[in-house]
mmCIF file of C-alpha atoms and ligand atoms in Angstrom:
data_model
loop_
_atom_site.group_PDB
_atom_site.id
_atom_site.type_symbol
_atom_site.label_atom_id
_atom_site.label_comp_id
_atom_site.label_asym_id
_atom_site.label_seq_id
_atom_site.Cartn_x
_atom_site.Cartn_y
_atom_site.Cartn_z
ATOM 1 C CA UNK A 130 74.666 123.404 21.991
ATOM 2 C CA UNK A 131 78.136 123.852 24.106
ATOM 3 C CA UNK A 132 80.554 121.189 24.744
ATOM 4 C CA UNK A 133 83.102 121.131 27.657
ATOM 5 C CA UNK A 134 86.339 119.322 26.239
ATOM 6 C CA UNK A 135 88.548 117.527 29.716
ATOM 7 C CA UNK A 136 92.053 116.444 30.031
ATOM 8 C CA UNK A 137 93.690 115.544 32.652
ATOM 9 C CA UNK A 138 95.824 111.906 33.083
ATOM 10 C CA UNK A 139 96.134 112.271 36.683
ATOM 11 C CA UNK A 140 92.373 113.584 37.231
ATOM 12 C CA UNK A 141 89.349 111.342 37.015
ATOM 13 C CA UNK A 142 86.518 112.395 34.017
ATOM 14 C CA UNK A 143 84.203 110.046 35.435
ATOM 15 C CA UNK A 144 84.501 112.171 38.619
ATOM 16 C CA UNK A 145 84.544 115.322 37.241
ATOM 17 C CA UNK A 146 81.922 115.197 34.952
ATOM 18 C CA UNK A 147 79.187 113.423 37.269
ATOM 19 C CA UNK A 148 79.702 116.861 39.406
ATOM 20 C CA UNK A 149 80.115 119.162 36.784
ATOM 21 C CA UNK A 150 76.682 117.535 34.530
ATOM 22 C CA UNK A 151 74.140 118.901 37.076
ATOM 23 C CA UNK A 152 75.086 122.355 37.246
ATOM 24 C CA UNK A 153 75.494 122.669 33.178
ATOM 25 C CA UNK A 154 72.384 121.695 31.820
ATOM 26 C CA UNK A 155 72.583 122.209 27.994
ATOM 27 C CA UNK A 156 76.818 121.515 27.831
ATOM 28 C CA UNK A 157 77.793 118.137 27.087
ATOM 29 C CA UNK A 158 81.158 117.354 29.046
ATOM 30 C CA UNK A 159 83.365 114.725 27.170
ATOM 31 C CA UNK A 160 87.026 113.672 26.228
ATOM 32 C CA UNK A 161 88.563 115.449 23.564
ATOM 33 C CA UNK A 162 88.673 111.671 21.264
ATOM 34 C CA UNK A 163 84.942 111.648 21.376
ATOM 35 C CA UNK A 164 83.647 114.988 20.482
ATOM 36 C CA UNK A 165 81.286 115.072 18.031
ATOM 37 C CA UNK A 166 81.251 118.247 16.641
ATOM 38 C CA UNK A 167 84.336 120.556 16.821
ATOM 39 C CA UNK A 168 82.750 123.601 16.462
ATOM 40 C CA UNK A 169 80.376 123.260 19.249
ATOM 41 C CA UNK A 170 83.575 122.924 22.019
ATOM 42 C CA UNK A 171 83.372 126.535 23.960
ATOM 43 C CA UNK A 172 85.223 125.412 27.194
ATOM 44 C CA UNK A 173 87.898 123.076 28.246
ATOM 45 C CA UNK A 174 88.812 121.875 31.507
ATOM 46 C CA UNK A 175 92.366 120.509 31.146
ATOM 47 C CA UNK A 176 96.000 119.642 33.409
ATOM 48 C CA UNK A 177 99.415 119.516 30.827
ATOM 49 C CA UNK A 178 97.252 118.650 27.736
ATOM 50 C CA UNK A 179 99.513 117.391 25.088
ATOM 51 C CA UNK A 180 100.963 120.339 22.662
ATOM 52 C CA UNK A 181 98.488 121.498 19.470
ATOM 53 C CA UNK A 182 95.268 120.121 21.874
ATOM 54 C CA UNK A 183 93.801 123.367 21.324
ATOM 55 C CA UNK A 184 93.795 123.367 17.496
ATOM 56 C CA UNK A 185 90.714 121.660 16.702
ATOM 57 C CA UNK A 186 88.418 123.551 19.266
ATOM 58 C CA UNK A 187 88.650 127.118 17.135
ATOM 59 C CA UNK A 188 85.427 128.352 18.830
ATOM 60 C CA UNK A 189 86.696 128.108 22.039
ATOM 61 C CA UNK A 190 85.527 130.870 24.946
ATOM 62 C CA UNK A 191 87.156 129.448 27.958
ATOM 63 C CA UNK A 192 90.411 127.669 28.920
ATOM 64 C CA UNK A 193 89.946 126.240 32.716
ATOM 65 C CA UNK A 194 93.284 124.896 34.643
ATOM 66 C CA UNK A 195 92.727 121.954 36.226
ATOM 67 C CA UNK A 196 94.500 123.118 38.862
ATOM 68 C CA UNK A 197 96.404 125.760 41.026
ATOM 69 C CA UNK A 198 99.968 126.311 39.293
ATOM 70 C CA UNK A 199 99.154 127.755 35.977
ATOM 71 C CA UNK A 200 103.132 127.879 34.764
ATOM 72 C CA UNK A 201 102.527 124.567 32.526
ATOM 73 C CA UNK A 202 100.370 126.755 30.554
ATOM 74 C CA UNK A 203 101.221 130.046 30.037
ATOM 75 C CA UNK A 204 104.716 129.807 28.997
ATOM 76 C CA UNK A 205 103.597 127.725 25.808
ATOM 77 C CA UNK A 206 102.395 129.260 21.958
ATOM 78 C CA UNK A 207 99.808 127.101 21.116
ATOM 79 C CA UNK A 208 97.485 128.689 23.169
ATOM 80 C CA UNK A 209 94.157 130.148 22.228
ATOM 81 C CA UNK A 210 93.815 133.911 22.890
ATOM 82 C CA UNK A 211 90.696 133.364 25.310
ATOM 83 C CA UNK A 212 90.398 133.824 29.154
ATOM 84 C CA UNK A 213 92.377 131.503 31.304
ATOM 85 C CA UNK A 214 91.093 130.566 34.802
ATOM 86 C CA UNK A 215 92.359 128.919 37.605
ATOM 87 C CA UNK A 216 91.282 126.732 40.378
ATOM 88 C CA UNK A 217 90.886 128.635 43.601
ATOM 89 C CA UNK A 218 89.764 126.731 46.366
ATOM 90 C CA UNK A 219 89.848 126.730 50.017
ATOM 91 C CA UNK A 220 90.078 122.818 50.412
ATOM 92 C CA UNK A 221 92.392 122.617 48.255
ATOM 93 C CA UNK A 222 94.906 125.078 49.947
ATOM 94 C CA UNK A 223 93.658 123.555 53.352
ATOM 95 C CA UNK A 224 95.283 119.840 51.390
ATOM 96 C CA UNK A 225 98.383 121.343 50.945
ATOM 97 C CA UNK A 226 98.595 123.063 54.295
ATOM 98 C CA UNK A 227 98.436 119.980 55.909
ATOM 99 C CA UNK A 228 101.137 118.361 53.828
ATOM 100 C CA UNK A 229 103.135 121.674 54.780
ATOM 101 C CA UNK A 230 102.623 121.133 58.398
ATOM 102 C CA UNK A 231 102.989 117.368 58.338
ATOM 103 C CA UNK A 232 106.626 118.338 57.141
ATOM 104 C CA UNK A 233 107.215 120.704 58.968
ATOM 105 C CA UNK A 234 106.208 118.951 62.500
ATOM 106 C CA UNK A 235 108.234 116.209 61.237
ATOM 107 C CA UNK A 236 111.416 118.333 61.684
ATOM 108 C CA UNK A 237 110.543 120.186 64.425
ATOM 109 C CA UNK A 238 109.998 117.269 66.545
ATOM 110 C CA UNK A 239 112.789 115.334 65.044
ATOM 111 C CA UNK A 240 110.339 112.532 63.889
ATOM 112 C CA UNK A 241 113.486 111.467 61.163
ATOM 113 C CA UNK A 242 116.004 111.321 64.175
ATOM 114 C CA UNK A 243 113.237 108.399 65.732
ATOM 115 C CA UNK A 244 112.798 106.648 62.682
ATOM 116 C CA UNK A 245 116.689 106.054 62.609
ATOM 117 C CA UNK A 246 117.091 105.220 66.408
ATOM 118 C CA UNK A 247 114.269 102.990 66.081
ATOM 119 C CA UNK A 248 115.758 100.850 62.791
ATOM 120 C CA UNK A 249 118.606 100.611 64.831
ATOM 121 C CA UNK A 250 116.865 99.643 68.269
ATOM 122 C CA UNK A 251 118.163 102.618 70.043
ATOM 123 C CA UNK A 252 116.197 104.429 72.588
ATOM 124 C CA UNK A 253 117.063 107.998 71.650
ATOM 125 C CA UNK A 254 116.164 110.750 73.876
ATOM 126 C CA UNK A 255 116.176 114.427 72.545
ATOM 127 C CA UNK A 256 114.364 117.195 73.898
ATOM 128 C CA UNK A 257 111.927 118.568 72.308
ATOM 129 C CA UNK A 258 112.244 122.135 71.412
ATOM 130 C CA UNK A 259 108.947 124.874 71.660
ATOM 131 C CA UNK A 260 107.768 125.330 68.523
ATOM 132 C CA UNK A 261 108.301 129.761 69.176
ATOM 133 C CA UNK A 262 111.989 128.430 68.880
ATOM 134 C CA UNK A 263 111.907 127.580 65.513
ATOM 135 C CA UNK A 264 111.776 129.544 62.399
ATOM 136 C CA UNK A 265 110.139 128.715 59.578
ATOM 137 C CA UNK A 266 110.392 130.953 56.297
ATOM 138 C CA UNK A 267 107.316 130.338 53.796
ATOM 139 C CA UNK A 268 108.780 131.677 50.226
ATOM 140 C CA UNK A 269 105.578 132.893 48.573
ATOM 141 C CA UNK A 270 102.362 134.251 50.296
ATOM 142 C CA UNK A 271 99.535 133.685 47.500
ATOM 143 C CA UNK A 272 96.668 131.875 48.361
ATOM 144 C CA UNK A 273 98.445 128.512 49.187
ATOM 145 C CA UNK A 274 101.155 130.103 50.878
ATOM 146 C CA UNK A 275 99.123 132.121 53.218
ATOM 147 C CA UNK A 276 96.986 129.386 54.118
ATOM 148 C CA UNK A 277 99.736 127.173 55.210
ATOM 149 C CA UNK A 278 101.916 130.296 57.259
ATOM 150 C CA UNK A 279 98.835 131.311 59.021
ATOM 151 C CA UNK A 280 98.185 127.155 59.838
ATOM 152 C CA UNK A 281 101.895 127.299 60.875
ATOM 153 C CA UNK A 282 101.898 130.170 63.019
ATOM 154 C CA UNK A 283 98.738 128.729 64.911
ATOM 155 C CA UNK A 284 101.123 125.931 66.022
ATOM 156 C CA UNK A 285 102.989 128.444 67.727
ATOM 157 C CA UNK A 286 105.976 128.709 64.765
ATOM 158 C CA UNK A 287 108.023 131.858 64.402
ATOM 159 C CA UNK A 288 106.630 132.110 60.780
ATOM 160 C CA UNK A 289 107.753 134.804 58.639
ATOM 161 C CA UNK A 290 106.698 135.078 55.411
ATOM 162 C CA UNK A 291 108.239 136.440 51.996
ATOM 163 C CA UNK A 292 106.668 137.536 48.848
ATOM 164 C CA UNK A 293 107.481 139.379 45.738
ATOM 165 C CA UNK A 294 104.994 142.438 46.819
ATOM 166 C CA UNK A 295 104.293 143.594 50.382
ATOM 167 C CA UNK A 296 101.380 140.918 52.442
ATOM 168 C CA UNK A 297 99.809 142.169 55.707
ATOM 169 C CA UNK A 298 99.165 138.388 57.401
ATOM 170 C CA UNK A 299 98.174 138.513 61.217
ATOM 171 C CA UNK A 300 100.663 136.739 63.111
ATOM 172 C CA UNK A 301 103.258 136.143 60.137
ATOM 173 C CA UNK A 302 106.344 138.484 60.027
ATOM 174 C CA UNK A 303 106.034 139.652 56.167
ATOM 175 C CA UNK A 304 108.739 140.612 54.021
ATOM 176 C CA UNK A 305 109.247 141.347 50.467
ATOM 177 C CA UNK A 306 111.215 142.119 47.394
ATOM 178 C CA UNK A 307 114.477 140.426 46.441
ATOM 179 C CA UNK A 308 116.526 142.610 48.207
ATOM 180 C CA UNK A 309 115.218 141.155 51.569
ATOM 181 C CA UNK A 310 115.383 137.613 49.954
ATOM 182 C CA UNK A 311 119.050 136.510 51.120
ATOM 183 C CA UNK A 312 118.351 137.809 54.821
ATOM 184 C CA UNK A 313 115.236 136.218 54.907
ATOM 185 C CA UNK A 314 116.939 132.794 54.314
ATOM 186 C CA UNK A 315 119.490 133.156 56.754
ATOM 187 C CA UNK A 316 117.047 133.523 59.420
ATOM 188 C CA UNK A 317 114.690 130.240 58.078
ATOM 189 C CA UNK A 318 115.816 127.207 60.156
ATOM 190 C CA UNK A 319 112.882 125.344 57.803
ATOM 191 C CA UNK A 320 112.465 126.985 54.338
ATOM 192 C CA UNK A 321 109.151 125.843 52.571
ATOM 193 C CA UNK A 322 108.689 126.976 49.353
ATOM 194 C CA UNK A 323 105.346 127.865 47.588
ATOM 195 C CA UNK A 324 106.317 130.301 44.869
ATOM 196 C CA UNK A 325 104.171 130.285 41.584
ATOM 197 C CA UNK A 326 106.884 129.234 38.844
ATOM 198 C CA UNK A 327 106.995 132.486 36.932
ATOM 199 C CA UNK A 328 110.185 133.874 34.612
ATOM 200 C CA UNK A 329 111.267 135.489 38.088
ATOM 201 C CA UNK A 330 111.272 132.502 40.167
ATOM 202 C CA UNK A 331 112.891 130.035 37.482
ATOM 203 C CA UNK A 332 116.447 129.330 39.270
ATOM 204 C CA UNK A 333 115.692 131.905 42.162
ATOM 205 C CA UNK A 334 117.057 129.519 44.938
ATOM 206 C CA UNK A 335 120.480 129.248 43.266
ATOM 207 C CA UNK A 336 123.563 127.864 44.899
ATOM 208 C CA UNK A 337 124.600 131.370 46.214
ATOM 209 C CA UNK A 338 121.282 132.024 47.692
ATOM 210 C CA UNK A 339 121.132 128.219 49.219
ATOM 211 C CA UNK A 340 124.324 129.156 51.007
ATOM 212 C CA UNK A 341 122.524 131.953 53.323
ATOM 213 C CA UNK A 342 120.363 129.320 54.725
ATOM 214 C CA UNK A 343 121.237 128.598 58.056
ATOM 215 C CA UNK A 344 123.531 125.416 58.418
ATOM 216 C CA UNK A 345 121.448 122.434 59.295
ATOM 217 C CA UNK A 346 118.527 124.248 57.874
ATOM 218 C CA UNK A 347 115.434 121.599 56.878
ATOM 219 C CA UNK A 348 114.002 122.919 52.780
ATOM 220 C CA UNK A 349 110.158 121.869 51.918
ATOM 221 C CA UNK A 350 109.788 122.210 48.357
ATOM 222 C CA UNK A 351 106.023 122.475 47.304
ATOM 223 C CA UNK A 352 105.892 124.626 44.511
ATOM 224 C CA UNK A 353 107.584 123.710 41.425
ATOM 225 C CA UNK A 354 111.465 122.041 40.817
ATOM 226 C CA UNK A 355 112.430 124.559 38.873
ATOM 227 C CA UNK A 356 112.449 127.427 41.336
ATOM 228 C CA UNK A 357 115.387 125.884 42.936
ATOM 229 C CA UNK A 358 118.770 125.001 41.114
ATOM 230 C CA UNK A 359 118.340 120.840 42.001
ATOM 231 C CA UNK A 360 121.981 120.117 41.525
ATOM 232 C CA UNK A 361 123.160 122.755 44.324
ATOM 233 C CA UNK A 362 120.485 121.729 46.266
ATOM 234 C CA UNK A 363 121.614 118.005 45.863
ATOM 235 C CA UNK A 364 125.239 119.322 46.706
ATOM 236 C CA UNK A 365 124.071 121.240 49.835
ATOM 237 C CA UNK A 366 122.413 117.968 51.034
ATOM 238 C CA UNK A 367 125.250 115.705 50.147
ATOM 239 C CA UNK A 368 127.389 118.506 52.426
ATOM 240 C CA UNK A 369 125.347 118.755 55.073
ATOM 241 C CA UNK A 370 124.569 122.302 54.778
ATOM 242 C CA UNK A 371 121.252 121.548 54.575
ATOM 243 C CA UNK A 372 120.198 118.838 56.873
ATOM 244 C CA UNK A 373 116.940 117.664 55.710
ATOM 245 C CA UNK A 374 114.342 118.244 53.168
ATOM 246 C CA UNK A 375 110.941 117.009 51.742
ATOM 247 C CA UNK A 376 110.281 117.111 47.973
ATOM 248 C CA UNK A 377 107.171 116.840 46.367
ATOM 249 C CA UNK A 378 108.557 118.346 43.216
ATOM 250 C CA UNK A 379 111.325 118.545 40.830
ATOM 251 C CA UNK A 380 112.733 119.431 37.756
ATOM 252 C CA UNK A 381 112.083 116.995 35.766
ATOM 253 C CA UNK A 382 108.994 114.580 36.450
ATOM 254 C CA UNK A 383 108.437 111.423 36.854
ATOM 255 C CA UNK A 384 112.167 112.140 39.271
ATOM 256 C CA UNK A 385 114.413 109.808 36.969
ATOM 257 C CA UNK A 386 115.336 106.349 38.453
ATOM 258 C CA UNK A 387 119.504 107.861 38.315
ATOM 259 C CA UNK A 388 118.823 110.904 40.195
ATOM 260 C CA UNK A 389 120.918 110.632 43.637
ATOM 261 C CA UNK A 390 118.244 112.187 45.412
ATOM 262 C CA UNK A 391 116.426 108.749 45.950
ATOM 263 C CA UNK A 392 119.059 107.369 47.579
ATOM 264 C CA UNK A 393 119.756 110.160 49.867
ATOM 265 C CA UNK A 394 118.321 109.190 53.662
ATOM 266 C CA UNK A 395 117.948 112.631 54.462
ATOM 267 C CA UNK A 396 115.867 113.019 51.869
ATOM 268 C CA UNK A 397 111.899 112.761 51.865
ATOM 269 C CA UNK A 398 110.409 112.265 47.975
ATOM 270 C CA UNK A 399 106.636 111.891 47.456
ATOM 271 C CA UNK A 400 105.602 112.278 43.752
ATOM 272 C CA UNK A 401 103.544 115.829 43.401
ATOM 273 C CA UNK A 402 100.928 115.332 45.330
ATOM 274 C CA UNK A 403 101.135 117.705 48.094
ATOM 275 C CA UNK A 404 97.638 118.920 46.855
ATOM 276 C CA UNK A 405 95.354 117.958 44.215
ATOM 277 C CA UNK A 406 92.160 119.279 42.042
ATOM 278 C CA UNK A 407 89.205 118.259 44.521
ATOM 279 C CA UNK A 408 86.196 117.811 42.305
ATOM 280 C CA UNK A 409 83.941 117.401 44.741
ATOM 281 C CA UNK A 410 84.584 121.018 46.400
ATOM 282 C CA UNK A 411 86.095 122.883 43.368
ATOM 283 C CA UNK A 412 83.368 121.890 40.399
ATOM 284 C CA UNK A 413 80.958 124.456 41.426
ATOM 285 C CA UNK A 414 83.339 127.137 40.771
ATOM 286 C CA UNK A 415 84.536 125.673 37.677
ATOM 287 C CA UNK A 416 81.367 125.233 36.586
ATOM 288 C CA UNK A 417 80.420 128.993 37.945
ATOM 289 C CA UNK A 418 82.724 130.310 35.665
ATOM 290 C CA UNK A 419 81.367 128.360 32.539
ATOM 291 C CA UNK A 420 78.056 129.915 32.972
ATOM 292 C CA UNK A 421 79.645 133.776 33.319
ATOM 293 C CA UNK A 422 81.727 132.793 30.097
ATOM 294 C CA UNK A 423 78.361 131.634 28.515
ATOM 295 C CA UNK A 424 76.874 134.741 29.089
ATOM 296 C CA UNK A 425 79.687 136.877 28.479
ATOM 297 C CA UNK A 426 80.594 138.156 31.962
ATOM 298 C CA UNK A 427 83.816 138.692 33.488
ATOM 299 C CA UNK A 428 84.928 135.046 35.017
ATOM 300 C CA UNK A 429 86.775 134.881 37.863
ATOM 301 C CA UNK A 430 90.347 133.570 39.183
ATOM 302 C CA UNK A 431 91.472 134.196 36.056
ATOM 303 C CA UNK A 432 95.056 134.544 35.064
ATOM 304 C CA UNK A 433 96.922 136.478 33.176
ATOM 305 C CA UNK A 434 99.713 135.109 31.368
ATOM 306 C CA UNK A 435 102.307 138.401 30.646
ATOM 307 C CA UNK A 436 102.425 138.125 34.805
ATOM 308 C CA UNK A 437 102.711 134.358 34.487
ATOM 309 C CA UNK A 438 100.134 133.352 37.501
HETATM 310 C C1 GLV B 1300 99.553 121.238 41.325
HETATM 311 O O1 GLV B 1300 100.739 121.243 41.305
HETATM 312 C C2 GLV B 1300 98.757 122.381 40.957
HETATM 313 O O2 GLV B 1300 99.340 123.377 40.521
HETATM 314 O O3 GLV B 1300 97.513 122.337 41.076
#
């Protein structure tokens, strides 16, 4: 007998595990506080479990991410040395390329501008601008990122694209390596960053490299809080120097009540959920990769933690 161990507190078991039971006949799927026997837990399916979770599962084969970002993972020790995987699925990057474009529309045709005029009973006409006029810079072409440039860049964006190695996208101007990084900023009128959060990207979007965005420039943020330095970012806001931007992550999260960012009105928070796990499309995969794991083949999606995504 097998047993799949779940964690998640944002993701539903019920959910999950009424998908995941018919295609893993033979593995009993159940919270880690009511497994029965220890030994028999081969696979877990888990989002930011809570430090030492993995101790008591010491026959453990497979370690499956609840989800896309693996960086809450693979930068801690108490992990066992077994395969990780990842979630990899198309509705779930076609979730957070509609967030992506949702923001980005919402700058382009100065939908922030309205919402003002209108609190204010103002009729307030401003042309709109073609969307070829406007630039938009995706930071980070992996799976997410490509999705939402090439959704982008049917909407008749200039989208150009950058990425640690060199991407070939149809329609997306693609650029890479961090010497092109500061260039590529100053020509992003909206930046939206999708970077994995990796040793490399921790603190890439520092003050300095804030600074080449264009002035007035509208930031998207997400990716992870930590690949931009928040405080600058704050600062540039508070200046003006960046008009506008949409967070859907931070730093630190929950966003403390304090932070100034709340109160800022050109400022759009939602709380990380730009995209989620979809069971309902995503728990054949998952449960894909169980079976390979059970009978020793290669899995796939996996990640590998020395590259940190
Ligand atoms: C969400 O942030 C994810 O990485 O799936």
């Amino acid at each position: 007998m097998s047993t799949l161990v779940f964690y998640s507190e944002f993701d539903s078991f019920e959910e999950w595990s009424a998908l995941l039971a018919p295609h893993l006949p033979g593995v009993t799927i159940c919270r880690a506080e009511t497994v029965q026997h220890p030994d028999e837990v081969h696979y877990a399916l888990a989002w930011k479990p809570p430090r030492g979770f993995f101790a008591p599962w010491r026959n453990l084969r497979l370690l499956v991410n609840l989800g896309a970002g693996v960086d809450s993972l693979v930068g801690r020790d108490d992990l066992p040395d077994i395969p990780i995987v990842r979630l990899s699925d198309p509705d779930m990057a076609r979730m957070m390329a509609g967030y992506v474009l949702f923001a980005v529309l919402r700058y382009a045709r100065d939908i922030p501008a309205f919402e003002r005029a209108q609190r204010e009973q103002r009729w307030h006409y401003l042309h709109p601008r073609p969307p070829s006029a406007i630039r938009v810079g995706v930071l980070g072409l992996g799976e997410l990122g490509a999705y939402a440039a090439q959704e982008l860049a049917r909407q008749g964006f200039d989208v150009r694209g950058w990425s640690r190695s060199q991407k070939a996208l149809a329609g997306i101007r693609c650029h890479s390596g961090l010497g092109s990084l500061n260039d590529f900023l100053s020509q992003s009128d909206i930046l939206v960053t999708m970077l994995p959060l990796t040793p490399q990207t921790t603190g890439l979007l520092s003050a300095e490299r804030l600074a080449h965005l264009p002035p007035g420039a509208a930031f998207i943020n997400v990716s992870r809080g930590a690949i931009v330095d928040q405080a600058a970012l704050t600062q540039a806001l508070r200046a003006g120097q960046i008009a506008q931007a949409t967070l859907d992550v931070f730093d630190r999260e929950p966003l403390p009540p304090d932070d100034p960012l709340w109160g800022m009105e050109n400022v759009l928070i939602t709380p990380h959920l730009a995209s989620v796990a979809l069971p309902a499309s995503a728990a054949a995969q998952v449960a894909e990769n169980i079976r390979r794991a059970a009978r020793g083949e290669p899995v796939t999606n996996q990640v590998f933690p020395e590259r940190g995504y």
